[in-house]
Coordinates of C-alpha atoms (C1' of nucleotides) in Angstrom, one line a residue:
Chain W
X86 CA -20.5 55.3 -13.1
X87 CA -21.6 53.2 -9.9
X88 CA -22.9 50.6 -12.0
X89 CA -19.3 50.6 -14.0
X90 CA -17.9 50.5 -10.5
X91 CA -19.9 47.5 -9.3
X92 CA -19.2 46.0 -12.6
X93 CA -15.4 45.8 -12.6
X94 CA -15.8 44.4 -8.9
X95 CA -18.1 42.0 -10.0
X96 CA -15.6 40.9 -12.7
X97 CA -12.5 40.8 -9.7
X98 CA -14.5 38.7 -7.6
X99 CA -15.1 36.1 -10.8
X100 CA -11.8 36.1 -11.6
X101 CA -10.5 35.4 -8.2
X102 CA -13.1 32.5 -7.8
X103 CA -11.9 31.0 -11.2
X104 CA -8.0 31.2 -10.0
X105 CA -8.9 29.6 -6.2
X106 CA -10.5 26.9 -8.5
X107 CA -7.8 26.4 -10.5
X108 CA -5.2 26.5 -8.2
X109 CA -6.9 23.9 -6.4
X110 CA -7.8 21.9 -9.3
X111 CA -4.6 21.7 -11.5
X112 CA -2.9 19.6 -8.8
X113 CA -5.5 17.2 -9.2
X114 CA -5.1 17.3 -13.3
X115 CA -1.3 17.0 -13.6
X116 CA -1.8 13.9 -11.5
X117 CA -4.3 12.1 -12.8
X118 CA -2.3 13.3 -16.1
X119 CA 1.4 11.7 -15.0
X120 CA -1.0 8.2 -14.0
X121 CA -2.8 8.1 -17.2
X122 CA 0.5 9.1 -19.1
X123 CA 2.5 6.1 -17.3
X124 CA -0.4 3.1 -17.9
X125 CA 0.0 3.6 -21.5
X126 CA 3.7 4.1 -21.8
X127 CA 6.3 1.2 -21.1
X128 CA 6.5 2.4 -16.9
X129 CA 2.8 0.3 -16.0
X130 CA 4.3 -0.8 -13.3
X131 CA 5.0 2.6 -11.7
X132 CA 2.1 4.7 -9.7
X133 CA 2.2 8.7 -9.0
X134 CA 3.7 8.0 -5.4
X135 CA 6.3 6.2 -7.3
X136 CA 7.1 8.6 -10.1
X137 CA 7.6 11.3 -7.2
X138 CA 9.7 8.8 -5.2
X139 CA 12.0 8.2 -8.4
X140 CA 12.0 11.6 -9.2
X141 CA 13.4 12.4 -6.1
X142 CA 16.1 10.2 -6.2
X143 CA 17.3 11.9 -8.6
X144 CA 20.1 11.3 -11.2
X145 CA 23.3 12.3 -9.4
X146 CA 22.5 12.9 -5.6
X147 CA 23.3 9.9 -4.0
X148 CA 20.3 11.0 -1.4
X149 CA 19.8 8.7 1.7
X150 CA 16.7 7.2 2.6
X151 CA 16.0 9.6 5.6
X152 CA 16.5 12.6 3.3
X153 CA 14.1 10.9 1.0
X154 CA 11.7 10.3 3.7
X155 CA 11.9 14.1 4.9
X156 CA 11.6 15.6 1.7
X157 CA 7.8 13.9 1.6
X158 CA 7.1 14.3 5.2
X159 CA 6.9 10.5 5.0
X160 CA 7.5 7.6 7.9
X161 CA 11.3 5.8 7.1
X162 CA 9.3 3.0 7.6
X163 CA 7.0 3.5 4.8
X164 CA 9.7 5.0 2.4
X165 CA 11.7 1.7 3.2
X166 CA 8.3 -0.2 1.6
X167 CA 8.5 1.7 -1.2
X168 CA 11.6 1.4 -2.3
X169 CA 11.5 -2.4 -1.4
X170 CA 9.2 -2.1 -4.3
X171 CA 10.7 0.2 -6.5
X172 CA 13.9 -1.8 -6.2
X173 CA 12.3 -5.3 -7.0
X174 CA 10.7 -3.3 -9.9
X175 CA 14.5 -2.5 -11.2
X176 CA 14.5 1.4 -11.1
X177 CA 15.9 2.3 -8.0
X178 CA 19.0 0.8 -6.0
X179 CA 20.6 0.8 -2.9
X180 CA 24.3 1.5 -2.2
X181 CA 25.2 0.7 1.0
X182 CA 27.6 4.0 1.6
X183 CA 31.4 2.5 2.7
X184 CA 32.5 5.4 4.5
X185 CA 29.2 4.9 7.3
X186 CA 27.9 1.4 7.1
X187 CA 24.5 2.4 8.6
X188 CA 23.7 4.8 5.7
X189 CA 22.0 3.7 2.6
X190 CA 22.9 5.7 -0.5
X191 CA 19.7 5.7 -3.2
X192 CA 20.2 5.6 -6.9
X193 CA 18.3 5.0 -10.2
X194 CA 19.0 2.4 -13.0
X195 CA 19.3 2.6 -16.1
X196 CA 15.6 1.8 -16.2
X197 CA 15.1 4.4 -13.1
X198 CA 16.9 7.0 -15.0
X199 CA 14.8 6.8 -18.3
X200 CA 11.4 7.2 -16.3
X201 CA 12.8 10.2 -14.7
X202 CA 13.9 11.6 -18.1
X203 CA 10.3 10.9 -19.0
X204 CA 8.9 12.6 -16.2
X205 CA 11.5 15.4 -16.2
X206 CA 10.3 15.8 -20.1
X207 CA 6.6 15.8 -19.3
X208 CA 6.9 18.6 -16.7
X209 CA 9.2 20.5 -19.1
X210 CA 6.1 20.4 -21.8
X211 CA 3.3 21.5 -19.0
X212 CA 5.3 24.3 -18.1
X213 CA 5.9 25.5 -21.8
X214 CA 1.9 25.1 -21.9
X215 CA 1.0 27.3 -18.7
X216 CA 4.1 30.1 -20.3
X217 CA 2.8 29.6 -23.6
X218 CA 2.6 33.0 -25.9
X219 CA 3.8 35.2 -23.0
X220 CA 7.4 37.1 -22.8
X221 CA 10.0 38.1 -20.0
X222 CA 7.9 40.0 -18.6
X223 CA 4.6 37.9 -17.8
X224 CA 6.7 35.2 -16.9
X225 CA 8.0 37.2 -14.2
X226 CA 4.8 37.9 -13.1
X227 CA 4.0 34.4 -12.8
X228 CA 7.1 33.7 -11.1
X229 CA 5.6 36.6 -8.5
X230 CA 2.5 35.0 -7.8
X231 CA 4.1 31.6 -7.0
X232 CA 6.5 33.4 -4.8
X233 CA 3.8 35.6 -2.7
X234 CA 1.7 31.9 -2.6
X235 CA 4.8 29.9 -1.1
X236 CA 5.8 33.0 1.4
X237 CA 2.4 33.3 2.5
X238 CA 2.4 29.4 2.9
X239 CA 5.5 29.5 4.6
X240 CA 4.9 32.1 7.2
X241 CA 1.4 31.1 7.9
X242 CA 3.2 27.6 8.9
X243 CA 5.8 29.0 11.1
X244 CA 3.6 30.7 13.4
Chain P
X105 CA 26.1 40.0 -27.6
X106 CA 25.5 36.3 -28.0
X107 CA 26.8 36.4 -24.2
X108 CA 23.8 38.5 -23.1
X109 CA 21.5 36.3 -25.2
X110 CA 22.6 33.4 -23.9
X111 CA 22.4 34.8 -20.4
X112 CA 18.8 35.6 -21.4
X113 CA 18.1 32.4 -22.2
X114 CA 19.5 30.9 -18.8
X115 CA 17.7 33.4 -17.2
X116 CA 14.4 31.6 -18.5
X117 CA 15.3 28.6 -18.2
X118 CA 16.0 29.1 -14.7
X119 CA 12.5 31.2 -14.4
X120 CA 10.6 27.9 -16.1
X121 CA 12.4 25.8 -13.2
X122 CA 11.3 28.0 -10.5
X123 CA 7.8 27.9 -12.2
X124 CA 8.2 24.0 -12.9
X125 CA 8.7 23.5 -8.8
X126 CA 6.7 25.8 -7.6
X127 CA 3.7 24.3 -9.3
X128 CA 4.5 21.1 -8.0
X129 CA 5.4 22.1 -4.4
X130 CA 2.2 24.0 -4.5
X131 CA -0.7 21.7 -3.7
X132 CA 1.6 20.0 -1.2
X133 CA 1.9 23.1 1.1
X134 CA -1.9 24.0 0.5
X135 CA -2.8 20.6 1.9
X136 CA -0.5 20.8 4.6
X137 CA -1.5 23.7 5.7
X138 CA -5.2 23.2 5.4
X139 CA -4.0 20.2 7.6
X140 CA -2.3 22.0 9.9
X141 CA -4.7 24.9 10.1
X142 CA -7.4 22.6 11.1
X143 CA -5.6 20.8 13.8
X144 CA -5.2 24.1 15.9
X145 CA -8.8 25.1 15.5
X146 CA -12.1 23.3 16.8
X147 CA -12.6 21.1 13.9
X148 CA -9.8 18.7 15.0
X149 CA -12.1 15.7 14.3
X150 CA -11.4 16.5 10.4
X151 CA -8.7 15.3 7.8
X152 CA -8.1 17.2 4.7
X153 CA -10.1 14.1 2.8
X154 CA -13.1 14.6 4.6
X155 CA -12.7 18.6 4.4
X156 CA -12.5 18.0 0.6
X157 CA -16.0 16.1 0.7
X158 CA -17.5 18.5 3.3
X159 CA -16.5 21.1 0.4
X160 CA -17.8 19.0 -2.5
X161 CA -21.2 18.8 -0.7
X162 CA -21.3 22.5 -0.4
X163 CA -24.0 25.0 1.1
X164 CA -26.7 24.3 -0.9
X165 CA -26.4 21.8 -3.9
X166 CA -28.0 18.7 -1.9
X167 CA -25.7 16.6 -4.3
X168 CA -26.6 12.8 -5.0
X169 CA -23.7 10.3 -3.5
X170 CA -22.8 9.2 -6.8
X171 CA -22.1 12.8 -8.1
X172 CA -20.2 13.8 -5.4
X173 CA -17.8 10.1 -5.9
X174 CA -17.6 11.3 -9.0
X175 CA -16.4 14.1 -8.6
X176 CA -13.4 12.7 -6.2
X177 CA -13.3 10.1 -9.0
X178 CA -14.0 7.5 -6.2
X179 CA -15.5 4.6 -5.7
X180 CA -18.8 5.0 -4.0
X181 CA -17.9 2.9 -1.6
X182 CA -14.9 4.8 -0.3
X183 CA -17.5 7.8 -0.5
X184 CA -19.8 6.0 1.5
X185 CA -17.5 4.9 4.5
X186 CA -16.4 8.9 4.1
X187 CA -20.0 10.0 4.8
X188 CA -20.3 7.5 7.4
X189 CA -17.7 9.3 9.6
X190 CA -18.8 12.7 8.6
X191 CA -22.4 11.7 9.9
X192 CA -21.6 10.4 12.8
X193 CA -19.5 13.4 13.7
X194 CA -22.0 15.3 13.1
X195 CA -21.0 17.7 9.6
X196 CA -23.0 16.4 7.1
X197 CA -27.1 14.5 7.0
X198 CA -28.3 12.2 4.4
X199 CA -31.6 12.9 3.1
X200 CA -33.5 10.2 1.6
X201 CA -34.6 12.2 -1.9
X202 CA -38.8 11.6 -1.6
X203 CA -39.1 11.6 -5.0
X204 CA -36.7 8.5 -5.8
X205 CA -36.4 7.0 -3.0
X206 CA -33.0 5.3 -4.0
X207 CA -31.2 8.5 -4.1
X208 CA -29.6 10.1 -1.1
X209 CA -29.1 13.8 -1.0
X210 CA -26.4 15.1 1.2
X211 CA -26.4 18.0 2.7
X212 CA -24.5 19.7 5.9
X213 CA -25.7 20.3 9.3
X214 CA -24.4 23.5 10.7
X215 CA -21.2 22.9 12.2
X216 CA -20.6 21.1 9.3
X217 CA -22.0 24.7 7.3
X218 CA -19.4 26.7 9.7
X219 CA -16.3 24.8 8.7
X220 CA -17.5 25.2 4.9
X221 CA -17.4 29.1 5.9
X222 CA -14.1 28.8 7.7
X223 CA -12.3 26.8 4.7
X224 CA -13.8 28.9 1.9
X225 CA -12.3 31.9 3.7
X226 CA -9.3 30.6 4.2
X227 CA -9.1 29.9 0.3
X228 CA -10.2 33.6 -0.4
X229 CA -6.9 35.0 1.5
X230 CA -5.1 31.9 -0.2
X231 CA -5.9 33.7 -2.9
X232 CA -5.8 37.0 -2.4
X233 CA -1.7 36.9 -1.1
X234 CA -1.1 34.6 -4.3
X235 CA -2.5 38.3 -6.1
X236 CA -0.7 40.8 -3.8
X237 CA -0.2 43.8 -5.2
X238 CA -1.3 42.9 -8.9
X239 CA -4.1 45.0 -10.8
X240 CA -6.5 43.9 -13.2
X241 CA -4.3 43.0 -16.1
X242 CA -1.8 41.0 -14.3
X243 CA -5.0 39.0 -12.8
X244 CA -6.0 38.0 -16.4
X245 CA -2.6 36.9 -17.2
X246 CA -2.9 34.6 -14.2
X247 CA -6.0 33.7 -14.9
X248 CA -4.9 32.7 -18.5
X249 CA -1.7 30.6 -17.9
X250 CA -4.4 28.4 -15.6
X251 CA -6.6 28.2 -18.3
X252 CA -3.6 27.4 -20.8
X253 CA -2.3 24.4 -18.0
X254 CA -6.0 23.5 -18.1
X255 CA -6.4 23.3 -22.1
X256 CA -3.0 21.3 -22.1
X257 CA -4.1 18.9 -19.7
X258 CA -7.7 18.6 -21.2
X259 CA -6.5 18.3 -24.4
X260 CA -3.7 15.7 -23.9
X261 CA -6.5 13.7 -21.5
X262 CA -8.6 13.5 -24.4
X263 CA -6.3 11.3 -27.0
Chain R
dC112 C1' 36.2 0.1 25.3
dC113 C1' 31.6 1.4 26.3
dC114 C1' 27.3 3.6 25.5
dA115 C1' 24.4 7.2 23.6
dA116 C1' 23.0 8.5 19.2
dT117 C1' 21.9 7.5 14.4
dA118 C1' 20.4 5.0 9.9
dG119 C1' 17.6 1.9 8.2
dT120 C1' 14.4 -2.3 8.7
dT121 C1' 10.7 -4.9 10.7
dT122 C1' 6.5 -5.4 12.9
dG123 C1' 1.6 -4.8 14.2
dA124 C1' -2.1 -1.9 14.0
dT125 C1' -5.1 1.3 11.6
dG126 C1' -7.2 3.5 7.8
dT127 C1' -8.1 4.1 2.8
dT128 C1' -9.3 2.3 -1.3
dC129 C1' -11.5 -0.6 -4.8
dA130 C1' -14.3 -4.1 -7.1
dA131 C1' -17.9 -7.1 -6.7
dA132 C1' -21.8 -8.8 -4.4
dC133 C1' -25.8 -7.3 -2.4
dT134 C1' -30.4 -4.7 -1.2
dA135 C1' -33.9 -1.6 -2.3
dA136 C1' -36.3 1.2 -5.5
dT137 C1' -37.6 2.5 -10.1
dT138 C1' -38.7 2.1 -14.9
dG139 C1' -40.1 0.4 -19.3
dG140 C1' -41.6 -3.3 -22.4
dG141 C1' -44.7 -6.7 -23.1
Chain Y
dC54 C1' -49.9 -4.5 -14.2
dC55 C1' -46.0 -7.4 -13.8
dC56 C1' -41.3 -8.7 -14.1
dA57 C1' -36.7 -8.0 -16.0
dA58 C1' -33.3 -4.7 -16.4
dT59 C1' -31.3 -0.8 -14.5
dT60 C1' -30.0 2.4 -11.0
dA61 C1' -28.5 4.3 -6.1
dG62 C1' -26.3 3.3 -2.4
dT63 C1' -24.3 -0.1 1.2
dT64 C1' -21.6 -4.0 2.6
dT65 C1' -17.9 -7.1 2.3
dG66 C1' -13.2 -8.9 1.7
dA67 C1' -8.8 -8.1 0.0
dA68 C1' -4.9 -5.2 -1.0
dC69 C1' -2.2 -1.6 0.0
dA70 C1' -0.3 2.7 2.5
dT71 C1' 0.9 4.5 6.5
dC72 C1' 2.7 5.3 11.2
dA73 C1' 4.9 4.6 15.6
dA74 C1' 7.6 1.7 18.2
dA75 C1' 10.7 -2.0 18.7
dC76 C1' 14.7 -3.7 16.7
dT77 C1' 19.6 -4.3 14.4
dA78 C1' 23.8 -2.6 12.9
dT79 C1' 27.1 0.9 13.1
dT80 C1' 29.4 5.0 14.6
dG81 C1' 31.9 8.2 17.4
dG82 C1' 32.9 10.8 21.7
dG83 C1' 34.5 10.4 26.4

DNA sequence: CCCAATAGTTTGATGTTCAAACTAATTGGG
DNA sequence: CCCAATTAGTTTGAACATCAAACTATTGGG
């Protein structure tokens, strides 16, 4: 009875070790994944920090370089190096925006657009793999945990 | 009829975009606020890099240099500069190994053992809100969509 | 019409990273 | 038992990412 008990406890505490690794480690995975996926696909010239940038961008939001720099907590200044890059590379462009000559409007080639397709296609598959063989249900229960991670995150933060 | 299955089917679609996100977003917030975290306590000498490492070393695993660049899938030379700053402020000792005395084994000094402790238990309530209020069999459908995303991502790595 | 605020770029300094050269130690074949 | 090849870790030099601060161009309120 005890033993049961200490057995089942035993078997939480595994289990919660396995997930903190996971969690931890699948970040890790999906991008060394995306890097390895891009060297041997037509995008060499692209890197993770890249990808993200481009994916960010976006297909139809017109986003402006602050936004852009915001969303990844990043330096205009650095974003601005980036996208010098990314622009001599012919995947993103800039638009200067007519109605406020001091903003810059970003947007994706044709070129752009097709990596983020790519990369929109690729996330698209890992999720089916991390859903795969459960129903409504389970997936709700996913969608829980992620929820009670990011509110936990969030309210940690504020304080 | 079709209307509700088709609302079904938005409905997951819109759950596996959530899911898709979330993932994504995830590691960024952990980071951040293993950044931030750290800032406000007494280990404000420490980035999340060198946390990382102190982590890899671990309690009591006197790891060789090489595994533990490995591991980060780094250079040793990055590792090396790393434990340079780590030993001089004063979280982690290089032992020469007497047995081969090419090796170094690393190992932590006991600040350097505290903030171990300190990060591991934030991890365990990481953790533990990403499970709030789930019993065992929800845990193992957790714990299997990790393994699935780590399967997919092993697998595909392999090819 | 002026000037404070805003968007984005440039600049200079700092830190991270890698690959290659290097040093020290070990090992195995002759 | 020696020396050539190998191995562990460090050093070095170059490339790149990053930031904060100075700068340029533009806007809009008073």
């Amino acid at each position: 009875m005890i033993d049961e008990k200490a057995a089942a406890e035993a078997a939480r505490k595994q289990d919660e070790n396995y997930i903190n690794n996971a969690l931890v480690d699948v970040y890790d995975n999906i991008m060394r994944f995306e890097e390895q996926q891009i060297r041997g696909s037509r995008f060499r010239d692209i890197n993770a920090r890249e990808l993200h940038i481009v994916h960010a961008i976006g297909l139809h939001d017109h986003k402006t370089t602050t936004q852009v720099a915001d969303e990844f907590r990043m330096s205009k200044g650095t974003l601005t190096a980036h996208l010098n890059n990314l622009e001599r590379k012919g995947y993103v462009i800039r638009q200067r925006n007519p109605a406020d000559r001091r903003v810059i409007n970003l947007g994706l080639t044709s070129k752009g657009r097709l990596l983020y397709r790519t990369h929109d296609a690729f996330h698209r598959r890992l999720v089916k793999s991390f859903l795969h063989g459960m129903d409504d249900d389970d997936r709700q229960l996913i969608k829980q945990a992620l929820m009670n991670l990011e509110q936990f995150l969030d309210e940690a933060q504020k304080k």
